[in-house]
Tab-separated table of C-alpha atoms and ligand atoms in Angstrom:
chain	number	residue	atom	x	y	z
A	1477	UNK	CA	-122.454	-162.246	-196.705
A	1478	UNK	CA	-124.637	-165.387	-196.977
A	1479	UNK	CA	-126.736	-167.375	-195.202
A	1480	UNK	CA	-126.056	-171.079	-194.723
A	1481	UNK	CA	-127.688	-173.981	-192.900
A	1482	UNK	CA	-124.947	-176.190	-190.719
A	1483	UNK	CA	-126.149	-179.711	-189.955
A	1484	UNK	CA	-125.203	-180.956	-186.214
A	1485	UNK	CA	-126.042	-183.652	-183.517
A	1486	UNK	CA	-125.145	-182.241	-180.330
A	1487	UNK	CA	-126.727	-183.525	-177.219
A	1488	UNK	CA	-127.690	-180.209	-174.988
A	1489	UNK	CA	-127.262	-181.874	-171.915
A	1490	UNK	CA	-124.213	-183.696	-172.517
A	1491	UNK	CA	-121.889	-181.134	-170.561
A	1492	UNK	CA	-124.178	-182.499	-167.547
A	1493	UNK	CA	-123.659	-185.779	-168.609
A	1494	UNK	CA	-119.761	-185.420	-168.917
A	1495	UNK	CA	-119.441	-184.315	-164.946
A	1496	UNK	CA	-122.014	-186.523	-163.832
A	1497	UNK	CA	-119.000	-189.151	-165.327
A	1498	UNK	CA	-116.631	-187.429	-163.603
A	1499	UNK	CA	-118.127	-187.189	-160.538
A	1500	UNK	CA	-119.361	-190.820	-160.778
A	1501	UNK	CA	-115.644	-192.080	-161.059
A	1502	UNK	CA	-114.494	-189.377	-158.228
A	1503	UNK	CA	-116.962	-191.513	-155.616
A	1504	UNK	CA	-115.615	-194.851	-156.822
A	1505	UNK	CA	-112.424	-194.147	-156.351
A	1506	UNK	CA	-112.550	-192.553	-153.610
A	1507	UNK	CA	-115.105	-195.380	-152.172
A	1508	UNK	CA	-117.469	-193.037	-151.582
A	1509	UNK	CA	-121.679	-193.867	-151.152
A	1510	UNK	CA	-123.180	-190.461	-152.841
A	1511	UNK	CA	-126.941	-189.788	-152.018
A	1512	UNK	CA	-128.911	-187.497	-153.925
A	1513	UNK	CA	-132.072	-186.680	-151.746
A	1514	UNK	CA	-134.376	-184.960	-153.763
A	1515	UNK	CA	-137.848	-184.191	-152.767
A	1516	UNK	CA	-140.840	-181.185	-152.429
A	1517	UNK	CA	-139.984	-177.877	-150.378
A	1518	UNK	CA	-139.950	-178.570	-146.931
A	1519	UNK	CA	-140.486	-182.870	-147.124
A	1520	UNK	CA	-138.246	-182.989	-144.347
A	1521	UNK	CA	-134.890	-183.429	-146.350
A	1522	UNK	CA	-132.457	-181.754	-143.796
A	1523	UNK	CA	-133.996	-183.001	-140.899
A	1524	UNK	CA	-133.793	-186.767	-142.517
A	1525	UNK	CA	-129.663	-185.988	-143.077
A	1526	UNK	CA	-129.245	-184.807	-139.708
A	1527	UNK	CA	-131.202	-187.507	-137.506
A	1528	UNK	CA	-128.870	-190.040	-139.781
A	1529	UNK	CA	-125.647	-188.182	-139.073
A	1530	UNK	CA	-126.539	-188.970	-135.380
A	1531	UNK	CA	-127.272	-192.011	-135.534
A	1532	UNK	CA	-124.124	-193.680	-138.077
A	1533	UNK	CA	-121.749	-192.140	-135.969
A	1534	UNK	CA	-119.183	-194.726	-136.890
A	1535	UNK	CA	-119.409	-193.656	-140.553
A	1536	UNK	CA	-117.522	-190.656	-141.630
A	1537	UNK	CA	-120.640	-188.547	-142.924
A	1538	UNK	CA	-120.153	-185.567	-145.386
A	1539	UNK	CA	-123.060	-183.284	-146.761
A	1540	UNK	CA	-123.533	-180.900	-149.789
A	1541	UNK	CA	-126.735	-178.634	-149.380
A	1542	UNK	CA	-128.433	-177.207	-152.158
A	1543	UNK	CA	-130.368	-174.009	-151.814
A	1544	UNK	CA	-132.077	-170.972	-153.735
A	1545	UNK	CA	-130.284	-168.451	-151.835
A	1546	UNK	CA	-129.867	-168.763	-147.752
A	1547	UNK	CA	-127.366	-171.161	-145.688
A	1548	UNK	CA	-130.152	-171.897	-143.170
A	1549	UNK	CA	-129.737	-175.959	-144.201
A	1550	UNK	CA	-126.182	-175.679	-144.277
A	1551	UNK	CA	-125.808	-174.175	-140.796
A	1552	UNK	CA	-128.157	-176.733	-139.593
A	1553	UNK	CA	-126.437	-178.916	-140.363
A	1554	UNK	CA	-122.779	-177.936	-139.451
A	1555	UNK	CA	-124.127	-178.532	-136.209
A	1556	UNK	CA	-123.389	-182.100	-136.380
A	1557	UNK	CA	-119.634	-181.943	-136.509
A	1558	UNK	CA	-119.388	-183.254	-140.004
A	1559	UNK	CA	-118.259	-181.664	-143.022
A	1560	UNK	CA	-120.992	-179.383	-144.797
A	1561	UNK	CA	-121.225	-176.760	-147.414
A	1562	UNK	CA	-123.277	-175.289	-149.284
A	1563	UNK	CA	-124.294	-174.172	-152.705
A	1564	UNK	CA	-126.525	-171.392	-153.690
A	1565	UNK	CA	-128.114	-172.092	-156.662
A	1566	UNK	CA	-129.474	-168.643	-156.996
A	1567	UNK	CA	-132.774	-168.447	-159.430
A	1568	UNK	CA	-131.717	-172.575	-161.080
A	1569	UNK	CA	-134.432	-174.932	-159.400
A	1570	UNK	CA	-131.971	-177.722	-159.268
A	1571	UNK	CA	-128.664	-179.040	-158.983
A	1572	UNK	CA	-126.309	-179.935	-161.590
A	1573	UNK	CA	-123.446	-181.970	-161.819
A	1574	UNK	CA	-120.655	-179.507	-162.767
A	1575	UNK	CA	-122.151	-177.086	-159.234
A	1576	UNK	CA	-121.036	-180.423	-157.195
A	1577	UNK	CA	-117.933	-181.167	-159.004
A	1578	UNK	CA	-116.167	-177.865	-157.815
A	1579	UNK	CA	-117.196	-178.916	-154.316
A	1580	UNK	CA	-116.702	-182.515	-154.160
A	1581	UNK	CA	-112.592	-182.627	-153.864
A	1582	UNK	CA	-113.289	-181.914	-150.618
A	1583	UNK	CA	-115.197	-184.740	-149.404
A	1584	UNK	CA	-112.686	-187.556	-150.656
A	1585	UNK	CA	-112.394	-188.404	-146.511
A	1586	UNK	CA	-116.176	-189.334	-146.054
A	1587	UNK	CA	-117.997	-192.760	-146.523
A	1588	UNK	CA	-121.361	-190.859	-147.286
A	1589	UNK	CA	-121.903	-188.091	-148.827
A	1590	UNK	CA	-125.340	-186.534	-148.751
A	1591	UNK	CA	-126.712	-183.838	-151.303
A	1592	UNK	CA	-129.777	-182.101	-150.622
A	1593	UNK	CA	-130.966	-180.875	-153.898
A	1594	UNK	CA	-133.399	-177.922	-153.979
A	1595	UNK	CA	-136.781	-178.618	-152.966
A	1596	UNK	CA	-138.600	-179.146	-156.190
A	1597	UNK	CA	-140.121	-182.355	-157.544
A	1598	UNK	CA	-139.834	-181.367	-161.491
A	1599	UNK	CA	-136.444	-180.154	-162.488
A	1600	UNK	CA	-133.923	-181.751	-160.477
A	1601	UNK	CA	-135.184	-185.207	-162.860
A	1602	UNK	CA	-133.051	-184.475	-165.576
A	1603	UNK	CA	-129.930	-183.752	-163.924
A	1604	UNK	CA	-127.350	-186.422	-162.932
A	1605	UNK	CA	-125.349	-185.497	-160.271
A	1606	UNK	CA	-123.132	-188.501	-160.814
A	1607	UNK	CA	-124.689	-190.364	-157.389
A	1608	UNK	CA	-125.610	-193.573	-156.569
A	1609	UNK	CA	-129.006	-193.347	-155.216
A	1610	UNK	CA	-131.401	-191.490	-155.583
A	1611	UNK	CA	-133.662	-190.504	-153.077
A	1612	UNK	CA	-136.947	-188.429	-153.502
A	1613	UNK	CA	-138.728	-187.316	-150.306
A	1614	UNK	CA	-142.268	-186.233	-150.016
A	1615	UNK	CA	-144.733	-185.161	-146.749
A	1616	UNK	CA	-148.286	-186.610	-146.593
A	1617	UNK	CA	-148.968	-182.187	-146.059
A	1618	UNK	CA	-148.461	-182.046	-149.997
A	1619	UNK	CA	-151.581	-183.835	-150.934
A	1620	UNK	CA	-151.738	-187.764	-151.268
A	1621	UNK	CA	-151.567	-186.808	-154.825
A	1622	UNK	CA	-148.434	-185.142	-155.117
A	1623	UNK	CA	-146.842	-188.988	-156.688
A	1624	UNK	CA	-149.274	-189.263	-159.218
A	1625	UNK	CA	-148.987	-185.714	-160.080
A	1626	UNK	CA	-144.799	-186.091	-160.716
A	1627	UNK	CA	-144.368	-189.160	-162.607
A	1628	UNK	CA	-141.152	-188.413	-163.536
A	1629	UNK	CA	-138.822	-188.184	-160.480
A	1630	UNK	CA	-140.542	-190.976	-158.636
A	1631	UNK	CA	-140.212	-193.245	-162.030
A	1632	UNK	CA	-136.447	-192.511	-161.650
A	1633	UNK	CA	-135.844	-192.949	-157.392
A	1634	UNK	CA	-134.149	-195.367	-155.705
A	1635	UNK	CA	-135.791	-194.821	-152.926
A	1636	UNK	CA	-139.018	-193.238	-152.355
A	1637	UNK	CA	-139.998	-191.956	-148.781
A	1638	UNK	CA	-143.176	-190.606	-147.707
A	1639	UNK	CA	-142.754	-188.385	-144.534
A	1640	UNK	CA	-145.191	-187.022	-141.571
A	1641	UNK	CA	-147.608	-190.199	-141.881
A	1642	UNK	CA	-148.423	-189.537	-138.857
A	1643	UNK	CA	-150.071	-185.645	-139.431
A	1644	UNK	CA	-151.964	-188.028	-142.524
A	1645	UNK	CA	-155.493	-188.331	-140.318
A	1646	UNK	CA	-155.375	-184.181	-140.038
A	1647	UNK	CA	-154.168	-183.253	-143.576
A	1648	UNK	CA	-156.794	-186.085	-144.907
A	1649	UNK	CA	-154.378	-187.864	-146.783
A	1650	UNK	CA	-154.449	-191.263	-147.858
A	1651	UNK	CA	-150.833	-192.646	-147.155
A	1652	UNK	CA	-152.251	-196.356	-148.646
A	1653	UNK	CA	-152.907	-194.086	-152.275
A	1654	UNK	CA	-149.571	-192.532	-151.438
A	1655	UNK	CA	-147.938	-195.899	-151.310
A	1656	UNK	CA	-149.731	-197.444	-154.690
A	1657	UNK	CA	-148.977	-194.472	-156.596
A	1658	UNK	CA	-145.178	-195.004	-156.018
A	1659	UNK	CA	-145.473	-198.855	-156.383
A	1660	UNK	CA	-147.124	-198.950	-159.613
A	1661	UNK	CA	-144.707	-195.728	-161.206
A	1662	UNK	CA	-141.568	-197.394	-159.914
A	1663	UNK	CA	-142.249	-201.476	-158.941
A	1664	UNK	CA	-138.334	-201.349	-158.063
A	1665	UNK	CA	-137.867	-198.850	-156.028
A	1666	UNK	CA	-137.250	-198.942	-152.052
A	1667	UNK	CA	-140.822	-197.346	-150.362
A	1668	UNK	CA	-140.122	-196.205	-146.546
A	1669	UNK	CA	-143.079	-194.997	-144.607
A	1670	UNK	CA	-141.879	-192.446	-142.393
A	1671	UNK	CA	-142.273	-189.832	-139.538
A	1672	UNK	CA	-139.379	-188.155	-138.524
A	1673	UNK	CA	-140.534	-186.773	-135.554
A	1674	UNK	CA	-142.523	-190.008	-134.138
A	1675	UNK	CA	-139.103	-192.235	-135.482
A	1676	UNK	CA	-141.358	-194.071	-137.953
A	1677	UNK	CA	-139.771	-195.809	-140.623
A	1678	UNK	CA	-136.839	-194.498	-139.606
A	1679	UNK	CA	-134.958	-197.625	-138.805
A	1680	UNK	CA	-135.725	-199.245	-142.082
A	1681	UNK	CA	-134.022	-196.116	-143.887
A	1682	UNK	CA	-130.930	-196.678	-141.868
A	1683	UNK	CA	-130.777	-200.609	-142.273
A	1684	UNK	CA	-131.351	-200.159	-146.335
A	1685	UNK	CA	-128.380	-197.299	-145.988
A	1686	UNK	CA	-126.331	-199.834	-144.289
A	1687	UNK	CA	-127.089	-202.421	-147.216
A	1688	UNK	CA	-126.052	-200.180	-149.463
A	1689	UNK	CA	-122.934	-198.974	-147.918
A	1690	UNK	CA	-121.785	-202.968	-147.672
A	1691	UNK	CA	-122.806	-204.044	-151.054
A	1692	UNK	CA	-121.121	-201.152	-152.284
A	1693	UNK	CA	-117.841	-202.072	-150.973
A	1694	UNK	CA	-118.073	-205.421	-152.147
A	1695	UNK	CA	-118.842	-204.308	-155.491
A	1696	UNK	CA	-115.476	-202.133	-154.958
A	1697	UNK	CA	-113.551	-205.609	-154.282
B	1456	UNK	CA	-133.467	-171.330	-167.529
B	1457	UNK	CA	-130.531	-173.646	-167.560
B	1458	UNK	CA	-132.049	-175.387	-170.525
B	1459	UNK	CA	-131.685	-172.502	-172.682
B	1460	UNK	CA	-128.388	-171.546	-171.651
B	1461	UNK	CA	-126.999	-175.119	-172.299
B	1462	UNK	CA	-128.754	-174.528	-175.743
B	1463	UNK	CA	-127.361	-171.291	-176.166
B	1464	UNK	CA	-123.626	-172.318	-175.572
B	1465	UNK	CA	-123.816	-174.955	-177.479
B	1466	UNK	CA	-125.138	-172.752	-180.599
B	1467	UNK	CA	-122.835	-170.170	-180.054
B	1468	UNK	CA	-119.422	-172.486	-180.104
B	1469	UNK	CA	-121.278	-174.189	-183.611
B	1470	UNK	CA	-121.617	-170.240	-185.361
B	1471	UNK	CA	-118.122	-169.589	-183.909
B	1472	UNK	CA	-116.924	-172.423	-185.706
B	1473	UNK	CA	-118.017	-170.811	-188.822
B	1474	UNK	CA	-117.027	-167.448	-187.772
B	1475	UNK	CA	-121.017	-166.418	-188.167
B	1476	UNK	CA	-122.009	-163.107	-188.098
B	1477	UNK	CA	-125.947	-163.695	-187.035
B	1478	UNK	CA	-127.560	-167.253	-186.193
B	1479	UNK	CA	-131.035	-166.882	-187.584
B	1480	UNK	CA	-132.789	-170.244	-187.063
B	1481	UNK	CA	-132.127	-173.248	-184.611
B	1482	UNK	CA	-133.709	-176.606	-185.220
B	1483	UNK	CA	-133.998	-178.860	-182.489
B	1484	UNK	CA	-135.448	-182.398	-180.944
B	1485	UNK	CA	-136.892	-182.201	-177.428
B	1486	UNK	CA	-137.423	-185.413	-175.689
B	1487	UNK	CA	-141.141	-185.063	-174.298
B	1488	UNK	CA	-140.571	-186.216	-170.584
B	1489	UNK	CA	-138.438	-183.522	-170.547
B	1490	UNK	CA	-141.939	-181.830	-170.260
B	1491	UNK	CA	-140.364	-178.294	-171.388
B	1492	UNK	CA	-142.625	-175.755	-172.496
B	1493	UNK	CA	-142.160	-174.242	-175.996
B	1494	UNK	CA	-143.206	-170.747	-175.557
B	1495	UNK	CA	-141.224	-170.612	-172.008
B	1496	UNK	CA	-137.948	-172.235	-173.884
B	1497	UNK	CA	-138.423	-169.727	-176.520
B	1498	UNK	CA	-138.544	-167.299	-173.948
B	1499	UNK	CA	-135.919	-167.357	-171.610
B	1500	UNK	CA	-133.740	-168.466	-174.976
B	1501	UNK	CA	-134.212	-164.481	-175.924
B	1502	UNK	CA	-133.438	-163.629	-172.433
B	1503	UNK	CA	-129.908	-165.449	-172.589
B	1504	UNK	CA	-129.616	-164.733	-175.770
B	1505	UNK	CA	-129.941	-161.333	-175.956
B	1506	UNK	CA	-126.797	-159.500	-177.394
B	1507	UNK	CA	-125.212	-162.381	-178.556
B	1508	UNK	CA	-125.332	-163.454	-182.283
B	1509	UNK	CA	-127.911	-165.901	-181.548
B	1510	UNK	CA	-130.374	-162.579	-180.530
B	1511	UNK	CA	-133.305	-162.907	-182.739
B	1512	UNK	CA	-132.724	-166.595	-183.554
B	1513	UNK	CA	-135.923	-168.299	-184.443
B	1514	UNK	CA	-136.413	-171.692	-182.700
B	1515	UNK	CA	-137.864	-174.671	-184.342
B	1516	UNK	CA	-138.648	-176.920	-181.854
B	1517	UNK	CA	-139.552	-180.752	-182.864
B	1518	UNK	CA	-140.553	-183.224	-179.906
B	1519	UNK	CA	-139.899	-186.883	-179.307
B	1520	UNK	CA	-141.883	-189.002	-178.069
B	1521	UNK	CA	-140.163	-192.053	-175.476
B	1522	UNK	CA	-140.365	-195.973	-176.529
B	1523	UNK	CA	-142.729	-197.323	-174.080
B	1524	UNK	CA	-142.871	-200.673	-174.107
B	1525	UNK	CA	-143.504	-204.037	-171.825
B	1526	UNK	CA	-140.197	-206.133	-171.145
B	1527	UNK	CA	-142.207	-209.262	-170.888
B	1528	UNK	CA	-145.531	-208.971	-173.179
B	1529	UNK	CA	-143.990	-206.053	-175.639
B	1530	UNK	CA	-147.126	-204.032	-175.552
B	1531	UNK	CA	-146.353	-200.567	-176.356
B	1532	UNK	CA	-148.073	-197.892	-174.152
B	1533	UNK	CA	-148.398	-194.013	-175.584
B	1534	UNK	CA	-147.960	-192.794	-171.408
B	1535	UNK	CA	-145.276	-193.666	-168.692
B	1536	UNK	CA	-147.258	-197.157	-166.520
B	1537	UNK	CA	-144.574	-198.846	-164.139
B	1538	UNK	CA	-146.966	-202.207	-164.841
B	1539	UNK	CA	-148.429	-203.313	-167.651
B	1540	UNK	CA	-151.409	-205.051	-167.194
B	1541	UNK	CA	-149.859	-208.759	-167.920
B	1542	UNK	CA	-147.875	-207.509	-164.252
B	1543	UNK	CA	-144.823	-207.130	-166.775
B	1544	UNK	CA	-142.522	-203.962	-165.709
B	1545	UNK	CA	-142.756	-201.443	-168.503
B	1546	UNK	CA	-139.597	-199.930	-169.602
B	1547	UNK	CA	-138.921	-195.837	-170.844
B	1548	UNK	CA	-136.423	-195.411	-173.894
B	1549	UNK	CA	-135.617	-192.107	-174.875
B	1550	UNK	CA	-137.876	-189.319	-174.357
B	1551	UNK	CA	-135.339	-187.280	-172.656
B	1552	UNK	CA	-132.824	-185.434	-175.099
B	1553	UNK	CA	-132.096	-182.308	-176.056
B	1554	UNK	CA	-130.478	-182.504	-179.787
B	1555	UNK	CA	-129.166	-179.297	-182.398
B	1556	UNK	CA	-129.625	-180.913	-185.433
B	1557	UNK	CA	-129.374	-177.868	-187.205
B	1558	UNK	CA	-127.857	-174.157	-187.177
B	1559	UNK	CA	-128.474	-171.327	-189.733
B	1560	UNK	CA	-126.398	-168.651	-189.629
B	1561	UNK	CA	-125.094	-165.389	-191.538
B	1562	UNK	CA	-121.275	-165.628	-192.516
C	2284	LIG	N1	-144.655	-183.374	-137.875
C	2284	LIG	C1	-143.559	-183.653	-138.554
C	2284	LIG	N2	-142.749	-182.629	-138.952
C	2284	LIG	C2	-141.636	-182.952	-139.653
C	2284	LIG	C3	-141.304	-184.293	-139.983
C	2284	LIG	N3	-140.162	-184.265	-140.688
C	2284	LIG	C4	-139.790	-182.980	-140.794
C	2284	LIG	N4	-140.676	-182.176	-140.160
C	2284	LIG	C5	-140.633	-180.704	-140.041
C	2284	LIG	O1	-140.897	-180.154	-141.314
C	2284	LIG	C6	-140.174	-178.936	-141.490
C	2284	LIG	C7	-139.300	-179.017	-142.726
C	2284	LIG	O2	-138.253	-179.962	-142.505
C	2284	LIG	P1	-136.868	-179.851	-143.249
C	2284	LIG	O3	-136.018	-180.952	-142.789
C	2284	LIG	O4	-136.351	-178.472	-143.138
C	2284	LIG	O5	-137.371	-180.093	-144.736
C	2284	LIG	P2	-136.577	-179.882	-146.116
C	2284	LIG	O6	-137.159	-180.858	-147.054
C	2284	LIG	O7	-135.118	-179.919	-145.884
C	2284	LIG	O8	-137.031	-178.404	-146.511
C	2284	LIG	P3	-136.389	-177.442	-147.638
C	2284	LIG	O9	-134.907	-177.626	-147.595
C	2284	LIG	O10	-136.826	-176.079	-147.214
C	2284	LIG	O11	-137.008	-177.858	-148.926
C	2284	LIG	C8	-139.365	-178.749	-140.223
C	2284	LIG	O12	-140.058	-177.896	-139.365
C	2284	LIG	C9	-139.284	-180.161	-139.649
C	2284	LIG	O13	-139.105	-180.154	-138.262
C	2284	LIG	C10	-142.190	-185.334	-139.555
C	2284	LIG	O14	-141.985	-186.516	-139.811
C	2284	LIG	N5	-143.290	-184.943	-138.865
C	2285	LIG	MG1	-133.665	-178.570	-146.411
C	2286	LIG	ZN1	-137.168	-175.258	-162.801
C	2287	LIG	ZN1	-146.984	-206.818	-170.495
């Protein structure tokens, strides 16, 4: 009995890496537009995926909801008459890409798929789901601070969308900080100003899903 | 915790490898915008860990800091900017792995 020291050069995360792959080929082929809508606890997530279910009705819309432990997204929801299901993710903060590969097979029929990830703004950054965009979603109720303070995910978004500008004048929030926080962390990505509930913004977010959807055809051939 | 269990399964199918008895000592490279916390790693490692081989495994934990660096002027910037002050966008390389560069065990 002896003690010995074994050199290596394994990348942790490169299971994660090797479904995000997988999944990442499954939506090509399959011609499918994958969202990853990331975002703080209670941003207004579901409600953004169900007001766009509505409204694309001539898209075939499919949805993967991410949760600590209830369904109460997922039945929401399933009240659109499109396919839904859900994952628990149990005490994990985030999603991951191998938890969406056992449920994507499924979803082969749908032109967009959504995927709520957990509400959390840290650890859902380091996990590729294998999407195409990534959205992250924050409320003007978390503090017109809550960009600066999570450099990470919002360095890393598609699309960044700040929600409920309209409760901004009672929460004292400064949307216009809000705005230059995102634009000088990510200068590329997409900004959307938006209120859900007054239809703010909400347009825009459905023209720029549109783009994508076409471009992303094209780019299929 | 899915941090340490990644670590852990990857550990355990290196010592397997070797048919080792005990792992004693794991060195590793953390990226630093994985922002993970040493003593919280180290942690919920002995957590997962516990009654495996890898119990009791002392972690040696190096970090790595990202390439920050202009695309247009080159200056290099120690935090993450998305503008550099010439209005060039400022690129992130790195900064964001997990590596096992090194396993010792009892066989
Ligand atoms: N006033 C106002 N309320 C909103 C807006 N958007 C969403 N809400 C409300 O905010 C609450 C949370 O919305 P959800 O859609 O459940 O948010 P979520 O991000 O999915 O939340 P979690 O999944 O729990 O993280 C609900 O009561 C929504 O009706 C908005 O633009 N303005
Ligand atoms: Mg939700
Ligand atoms: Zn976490
Ligand atoms: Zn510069």
């Amino acid at each position: 009995m002896h003690k010995i020291e074994v050199d290596a050069e394994i990348d942790v995360l490169s299971l994660n890496k090797r479904y995000a792959k997988e999944n990442r080929e499954f939506f090509r082929r399959n011609n499918i537009l994958a969202i990853n809508i990331m975002g703080a606890i209670g941003s207004g997530k579901t409600l953004l995926i169900e007001k766009t279910i509505d409204s694309l009705n001539y898209y075939k819309i499919g949805a993967i909801l991410g949760d600590v432990v209830c369904k109460a997204d997922f039945e929401r929801v399933s009240k659109h008459k499109v396919k839904a299901k859900a994952i628990n993710t149990g005490k994990e903060c985030h999603l991951d890409a191998h938890l969406i590969h056992h449920k994507i097979e499924d979803f082969d029929e749908v032109d967009i798929l959504f995927i709520e990830n957990v509400g959390n703004l840290i650890c859902p950054v380091d996990f590729d789901l294998g999407e195409d965009v990534r959205v992250v979603m924050v409320s003007v109720t978390e503090g017109d601070d809550v960009i600066a303070k999570h450099p990470e995910i919002f360095r890393l978004a598609d699309v960044i969308v700040i929600n409920k500008v309209k409760l901004a004048e009672f929460v004292e929030a400064d949307v216009d900080k809000m705005i230059r926080d995102a634009k000088n962390l990510n200068p590329k990505a997409k900004i959307i100003k938006m209120d859900l509930k007054e239809n703010l913004g909400f347009d825009e977010w459905l023209k720029y899903l549109e783009g994508l959807y076409v471009s992303r055809c094209n780019r299929e051939g | 915790m899915s941090f340490a269990t990644a670590l852990l399964e990857n550990v355990l199918s290196i010592a397997e490898e070797k048919n080792a008895k005990q792992v004693t000592k794991i060195k590793i490279e953390i990226g630093d915008l994985l922002l993970i916390n040493p003593e919280q790693l180290e942690f919920c490692f002995e957590a997962v860990s516990n009654g495996t081989i890898a119990e009791g495994a002392e972690l040696n934990i190096e970090f790595v800091p990202p390439k920050i660096k202009c695309s247009v002027c080159g200056r290099e910037y120690n935090e993450v900017v998305g503008v550099c002050e010439c209005g060039g966008f400022v690129g992130v390389d790195g900064g964001k792995e997990m590596i096992i560069r090194k396993v010792e065990m009892v066989v």
